[in-house]
Amino acid sequence: MKEILKLTQMFSQLDDTSLHEVESAVSIRHVNRGEIIFNEGEVASAFFIVGQGKVKVFKLSPDGKEQILMIATPGDSFAEAALFAGGVYPASAQSLEQTELLIVNRERFVSLLGRNPNLAMNLIARLSQLLRQMTILVEGLSLTDVTTRLAHHLIQIASTAGSDTVQLTLPEKKSVLASQLGTIPETLSRSLAKLSRDGIIRVDGSHIHILDFPRLKQLGG
């Protein structure tokens, strides 16, 4: 458990004594693929860290359209903001595969904050990071079209891979990727087709071959 806690931004700089205190507030839960972890509006009794697997955090519109806010992978935490946001989860979370979760109890964690200034500062830093991510997400959804958002997403994957790689493997199903980009699978397919027609990429199932990285960067901003 301690090794997973050290992967998170919030706990990575804590000493062993502080980590031991955090461990006292943590339990472990295994969830199946497709299992709902919590629904929007439920009372927030904890936040979560992914030990193994993958989780999507999302909102549903009144007409049932899904918008993914984040994909949490091992070492990522989610639902921290719910600890101080009126006591309920502002979004829903669902596992995308078999997942191991570390569950951090709200009451125990809040009591630790008063005794550990470093932990409180780490929480502030994490919430600030989440705010920046949500700001970027809102700006992207409101100010750019789907093809531009797709190009930006492909650039981010390439950046994570560590180089301007010419071949990428999409980490999610196209339906999940469409939800991340604020669109539907049909529109995503049209955007992939457009980039292909323009000679910027070539699509081979879940593999994307980047044929013209400079043009992709120009398009994705």
mmCIF file of N, CA and C in Angstrom, residues 73-146:
data_model
loop_
_atom_site.group_PDB
_atom_site.id
_atom_site.type_symbol
_atom_site.label_atom_id
_atom_site.label_comp_id
_atom_site.label_asym_id
_atom_site.label_seq_id
_atom_site.Cartn_x
_atom_site.Cartn_y
_atom_site.Cartn_z
ATOM 1 N N THR A 73 -5.480 6.227 -13.755
ATOM 2 C CA THR A 73 -4.674 5.023 -13.915
ATOM 3 C C THR A 73 -3.828 4.824 -12.651
ATOM 4 N N PRO A 74 -3.083 3.720 -12.529
ATOM 5 C CA PRO A 74 -2.349 3.465 -11.284
ATOM 6 C C PRO A 74 -1.524 4.660 -10.800
ATOM 7 N N GLY A 75 -1.735 5.001 -9.526
ATOM 8 C CA GLY A 75 -1.071 6.143 -8.917
ATOM 9 C C GLY A 75 -1.893 7.414 -8.942
ATOM 10 N N ASP A 76 -2.970 7.436 -9.742
ATOM 11 C CA ASP A 76 -3.827 8.619 -9.815
ATOM 12 C C ASP A 76 -4.868 8.597 -8.699
ATOM 13 N N SER A 77 -5.150 9.767 -8.169
ATOM 14 C CA SER A 77 -6.227 9.914 -7.191
ATOM 15 C C SER A 77 -7.398 10.625 -7.852
ATOM 16 N N PHE A 78 -8.586 10.417 -7.298
ATOM 17 C CA PHE A 78 -9.760 11.108 -7.825
ATOM 18 C C PHE A 78 -10.797 11.271 -6.721
ATOM 19 N N ALA A 79 -11.664 12.262 -6.938
ATOM 20 C CA ALA A 79 -12.758 12.603 -6.006
ATOM 21 C C ALA A 79 -12.277 13.353 -4.770
ATOM 22 N N GLU A 80 -11.055 13.910 -4.793
ATOM 23 C CA GLU A 80 -10.576 14.683 -3.642
ATOM 24 C C GLU A 80 -11.438 15.916 -3.393
ATOM 25 N N ALA A 81 -11.843 16.583 -4.477
ATOM 26 C CA ALA A 81 -12.605 17.820 -4.326
ATOM 27 C C ALA A 81 -13.903 17.591 -3.579
ATOM 28 N N ALA A 82 -14.443 16.382 -3.651
ATOM 29 C CA ALA A 82 -15.719 16.084 -2.998
ATOM 30 C C ALA A 82 -15.619 16.170 -1.482
ATOM 31 N N LEU A 83 -14.398 16.102 -0.952
ATOM 32 C CA LEU A 83 -14.234 16.173 0.494
ATOM 33 C C LEU A 83 -14.712 17.509 1.050
ATOM 34 N N PHE A 84 -14.627 18.553 0.237
ATOM 35 C CA PHE A 84 -14.969 19.888 0.718
ATOM 36 C C PHE A 84 -15.996 20.575 -0.175
ATOM 37 N N ALA A 85 -16.680 19.823 -1.035
ATOM 38 C CA ALA A 85 -17.608 20.420 -1.998
ATOM 39 C C ALA A 85 -19.054 20.090 -1.642
ATOM 40 N N GLY A 86 -19.440 20.410 -0.427
ATOM 41 C CA GLY A 86 -20.828 20.210 -0.041
ATOM 42 C C GLY A 86 -21.166 18.800 0.375
ATOM 43 N N GLY A 87 -20.138 17.930 0.443
ATOM 44 C CA GLY A 87 -20.362 16.607 0.974
ATOM 45 C C GLY A 87 -20.921 15.590 0.011
ATOM 46 N N VAL A 88 -21.039 15.911 -1.300
ATOM 47 C CA VAL A 88 -21.531 14.940 -2.275
ATOM 48 C C VAL A 88 -20.564 14.896 -3.459
ATOM 49 N N TYR A 89 -20.593 13.770 -4.173
ATOM 50 C CA TYR A 89 -19.753 13.643 -5.354
ATOM 51 C C TYR A 89 -20.362 14.443 -6.506
ATOM 52 N N PRO A 90 -19.596 15.338 -7.131
ATOM 53 C CA PRO A 90 -20.120 16.151 -8.232
ATOM 54 C C PRO A 90 -20.133 15.427 -9.573
ATOM 55 N N ALA A 91 -19.626 14.208 -9.618
ATOM 56 C CA ALA A 91 -19.591 13.407 -10.845
ATOM 57 C C ALA A 91 -19.692 11.937 -10.446
ATOM 58 N N SER A 92 -19.685 11.063 -11.441
ATOM 59 C CA SER A 92 -19.752 9.617 -11.208
ATOM 60 C C SER A 92 -18.423 8.981 -11.590
ATOM 61 N N ALA A 93 -18.203 7.763 -11.097
ATOM 62 C CA ALA A 93 -16.970 7.039 -11.426
ATOM 63 C C ALA A 93 -17.302 5.585 -11.706
ATOM 64 N N GLN A 94 -16.627 5.023 -12.714
ATOM 65 C CA GLN A 94 -16.863 3.639 -13.124
ATOM 66 C C GLN A 94 -15.539 3.012 -13.559
ATOM 67 N N SER A 95 -15.329 1.763 -13.183
ATOM 68 C CA SER A 95 -14.107 1.069 -13.583
ATOM 69 C C SER A 95 -14.181 0.681 -15.059
ATOM 70 N N LEU A 96 -13.062 0.821 -15.747
ATOM 71 C CA LEU A 96 -12.976 0.431 -17.152
ATOM 72 C C LEU A 96 -12.403 -0.967 -17.308
ATOM 73 N N GLU A 97 -11.847 -1.504 -16.231
ATOM 74 C CA GLU A 97 -11.306 -2.857 -16.216
ATOM 75 C C GLU A 97 -11.219 -3.318 -14.775
ATOM 76 N N GLN A 98 -10.780 -4.557 -14.560
ATOM 77 C CA GLN A 98 -10.596 -5.032 -13.184
ATOM 78 C C GLN A 98 -9.667 -4.053 -12.456
ATOM 79 N N THR A 99 -10.098 -3.565 -11.314
ATOM 80 C CA THR A 99 -9.384 -2.460 -10.673
ATOM 81 C C THR A 99 -9.245 -2.675 -9.174
ATOM 82 N N GLU A 100 -8.088 -2.309 -8.659
ATOM 83 C CA GLU A 100 -7.857 -2.264 -7.218
ATOM 84 C C GLU A 100 -7.825 -0.806 -6.787
ATOM 85 N N LEU A 101 -8.641 -0.460 -5.808
ATOM 86 C CA LEU A 101 -8.736 0.913 -5.322
ATOM 87 C C LEU A 101 -8.270 1.017 -3.881
ATOM 88 N N LEU A 102 -7.552 2.086 -3.592
ATOM 89 C CA LEU A 102 -7.295 2.480 -2.220
ATOM 90 C C LEU A 102 -8.352 3.519 -1.860
ATOM 91 N N ILE A 103 -9.099 3.258 -0.805
ATOM 92 C CA ILE A 103 -10.178 4.146 -0.389
ATOM 93 C C ILE A 103 -9.715 4.917 0.836
ATOM 94 N N VAL A 104 -9.648 6.238 0.716
ATOM 95 C CA VAL A 104 -9.183 7.088 1.806
ATOM 96 C C VAL A 104 -10.400 7.673 2.514
ATOM 97 N N ASN A 105 -10.622 7.248 3.750
ATOM 98 C CA ASN A 105 -11.780 7.682 4.524
ATOM 99 C C ASN A 105 -11.763 9.183 4.769
ATOM 100 N N ARG A 106 -12.875 9.846 4.497
ATOM 101 C CA ARG A 106 -12.957 11.305 4.601
ATOM 102 C C ARG A 106 -12.674 11.802 6.009
ATOM 103 N N GLU A 107 -13.360 11.273 6.985
ATOM 104 C CA GLU A 107 -13.223 11.786 8.351
ATOM 105 C C GLU A 107 -11.806 11.592 8.886
ATOM 106 N N ARG A 108 -11.245 10.418 8.655
ATOM 107 C CA ARG A 108 -9.890 10.165 9.147
ATOM 108 C C ARG A 108 -8.872 11.039 8.440
ATOM 109 N N PHE A 109 -9.066 11.227 7.140
ATOM 110 C CA PHE A 109 -8.118 12.045 6.379
ATOM 111 C C PHE A 109 -8.176 13.506 6.819
ATOM 112 N N VAL A 110 -9.378 14.042 6.989
ATOM 113 C CA VAL A 110 -9.514 15.439 7.412
ATOM 114 C C VAL A 110 -8.861 15.650 8.771
ATOM 115 N N SER A 111 -8.964 14.669 9.659
ATOM 116 C CA SER A 111 -8.319 14.802 10.976
ATOM 117 C C SER A 111 -6.803 14.837 10.837
ATOM 118 N N LEU A 112 -6.261 14.126 9.818
ATOM 119 C CA LEU A 112 -4.818 14.146 9.593
ATOM 120 C C LEU A 112 -4.337 15.507 9.107
ATOM 121 N N LEU A 113 -5.173 16.199 8.345
ATOM 122 C CA LEU A 113 -4.764 17.491 7.787
ATOM 123 C C LEU A 113 -4.385 18.483 8.879
ATOM 124 N N GLY A 114 -5.123 18.467 9.976
ATOM 125 C CA GLY A 114 -4.841 19.410 11.056
ATOM 126 C C GLY A 114 -3.530 19.136 11.763
ATOM 127 N N ARG A 115 -3.029 17.895 11.660
ATOM 128 C CA ARG A 115 -1.795 17.530 12.343
ATOM 129 C C ARG A 115 -0.586 17.509 11.420
ATOM 130 N N ASN A 116 -0.828 17.647 10.113
ATOM 131 C CA ASN A 116 0.271 17.516 9.162
ATOM 132 C C ASN A 116 0.197 18.626 8.110
ATOM 133 N N PRO A 117 0.892 19.747 8.341
ATOM 134 C CA PRO A 117 0.855 20.874 7.386
ATOM 135 C C PRO A 117 1.319 20.481 5.989
ATOM 136 N N ASN A 118 2.314 19.577 5.891
ATOM 137 C CA ASN A 118 2.796 19.170 4.566
ATOM 138 C C ASN A 118 1.692 18.475 3.774
ATOM 139 N N LEU A 119 0.909 17.662 4.450
ATOM 140 C CA LEU A 119 -0.193 16.970 3.796
ATOM 141 C C LEU A 119 -1.239 17.971 3.313
ATOM 142 N N ALA A 120 -1.511 18.984 4.142
ATOM 143 C CA ALA A 120 -2.479 20.015 3.754
ATOM 144 C C ALA A 120 -1.990 20.781 2.527
ATOM 145 N N MET A 121 -0.702 21.105 2.478
ATOM 146 C CA MET A 121 -0.155 21.813 1.327
ATOM 147 C C MET A 121 -0.199 20.945 0.079
ATOM 148 N N ASN A 122 0.063 19.647 0.229
ATOM 149 C CA ASN A 122 -0.007 18.738 -0.918
ATOM 150 C C ASN A 122 -1.428 18.648 -1.459
ATOM 151 N N LEU A 123 -2.400 18.656 -0.556
ATOM 152 C CA LEU A 123 -3.800 18.620 -0.986
ATOM 153 C C LEU A 123 -4.151 19.884 -1.765
ATOM 154 N N ILE A 124 -3.703 21.034 -1.286
ATOM 155 C CA ILE A 124 -3.957 22.286 -2.000
ATOM 156 C C ILE A 124 -3.344 22.241 -3.393
ATOM 157 N N ALA A 125 -2.117 21.708 -3.486
ATOM 158 C CA ALA A 125 -1.453 21.609 -4.791
ATOM 159 C C ALA A 125 -2.229 20.688 -5.723
ATOM 160 N N ARG A 126 -2.729 19.583 -5.190
ATOM 161 C CA ARG A 126 -3.493 18.636 -6.013
ATOM 162 C C ARG A 126 -4.795 19.261 -6.484
ATOM 163 N N LEU A 127 -5.499 19.985 -5.606
ATOM 164 C CA LEU A 127 -6.748 20.623 -6.002
ATOM 165 C C LEU A 127 -6.494 21.717 -7.041
ATOM 166 N N SER A 128 -5.368 22.409 -6.922
ATOM 167 C CA SER A 128 -5.013 23.423 -7.918
ATOM 168 C C SER A 128 -4.759 22.780 -9.274
ATOM 169 N N GLN A 129 -4.090 21.621 -9.258
ATOM 170 C CA GLN A 129 -3.848 20.897 -10.512
ATOM 171 C C GLN A 129 -5.162 20.473 -11.153
ATOM 172 N N LEU A 130 -6.090 19.967 -10.349
ATOM 173 C CA LEU A 130 -7.389 19.552 -10.872
ATOM 174 C C LEU A 130 -8.142 20.739 -11.463
ATOM 175 N N LEU A 131 -8.044 21.900 -10.807
ATOM 176 C CA LEU A 131 -8.711 23.100 -11.321
ATOM 177 C C LEU A 131 -8.148 23.482 -12.685
ATOM 178 N N ARG A 132 -6.833 23.414 -12.831
ATOM 179 C CA ARG A 132 -6.223 23.716 -14.138
ATOM 180 C C ARG A 132 -6.687 22.729 -15.191
ATOM 181 N N GLN A 133 -6.749 21.461 -14.832
ATOM 182 C CA GLN A 133 -7.189 20.442 -15.792
ATOM 183 C C GLN A 133 -8.628 20.673 -16.230
ATOM 184 N N MET A 134 -9.494 21.026 -15.289
ATOM 185 C CA MET A 134 -10.891 21.270 -15.640
ATOM 186 C C MET A 134 -11.028 22.535 -16.480
ATOM 187 N N THR A 135 -10.209 23.544 -16.203
ATOM 188 C CA THR A 135 -10.239 24.775 -17.004
ATOM 189 C C THR A 135 -9.838 24.481 -18.442
ATOM 190 N N ILE A 136 -8.770 23.694 -18.605
ATOM 191 C CA ILE A 136 -8.319 23.319 -19.950
ATOM 192 C C ILE A 136 -9.392 22.505 -20.657
ATOM 193 N N LEU A 137 -10.041 21.598 -19.922
ATOM 194 C CA LEU A 137 -11.095 20.775 -20.523
ATOM 195 C C LEU A 137 -12.251 21.640 -21.014
ATOM 196 N N VAL A 138 -12.701 22.569 -20.174
ATOM 197 C CA VAL A 138 -13.824 23.428 -20.551
ATOM 198 C C VAL A 138 -13.459 24.297 -21.743
ATOM 199 N N GLU A 139 -12.249 24.867 -21.734
ATOM 200 C CA GLU A 139 -11.821 25.694 -22.860
ATOM 201 C C GLU A 139 -11.773 24.879 -24.146
ATOM 202 N N GLY A 140 -11.258 23.667 -24.057
ATOM 203 C CA GLY A 140 -11.171 22.828 -25.245
ATOM 204 C C GLY A 140 -12.529 22.475 -25.807
ATOM 205 N N LEU A 141 -13.472 22.136 -24.914
ATOM 206 C CA LEU A 141 -14.805 21.744 -25.367
ATOM 207 C C LEU A 141 -15.575 22.910 -25.963
ATOM 208 N N SER A 142 -15.333 24.105 -25.451
ATOM 209 C CA SER A 142 -16.124 25.254 -25.883
ATOM 210 C C SER A 142 -15.490 26.027 -27.034
ATOM 211 N N LEU A 143 -14.183 25.922 -27.202
ATOM 212 C CA LEU A 143 -13.501 26.800 -28.152
ATOM 213 C C LEU A 143 -12.891 26.077 -29.351
ATOM 214 N N THR A 144 -12.883 24.747 -29.346
ATOM 215 C CA THR A 144 -12.270 24.023 -30.452
ATOM 216 C C THR A 144 -13.218 22.961 -30.993
ATOM 217 N N ASP A 145 -12.975 22.570 -32.259
ATOM 218 C CA ASP A 145 -13.807 21.519 -32.843
ATOM 219 C C ASP A 145 -13.228 20.152 -32.519
ATOM 220 N N VAL A 146 -13.947 19.098 -32.887
ATOM 221 C CA VAL A 146 -13.558 17.737 -32.502
ATOM 222 C C VAL A 146 -12.220 17.346 -33.116
#
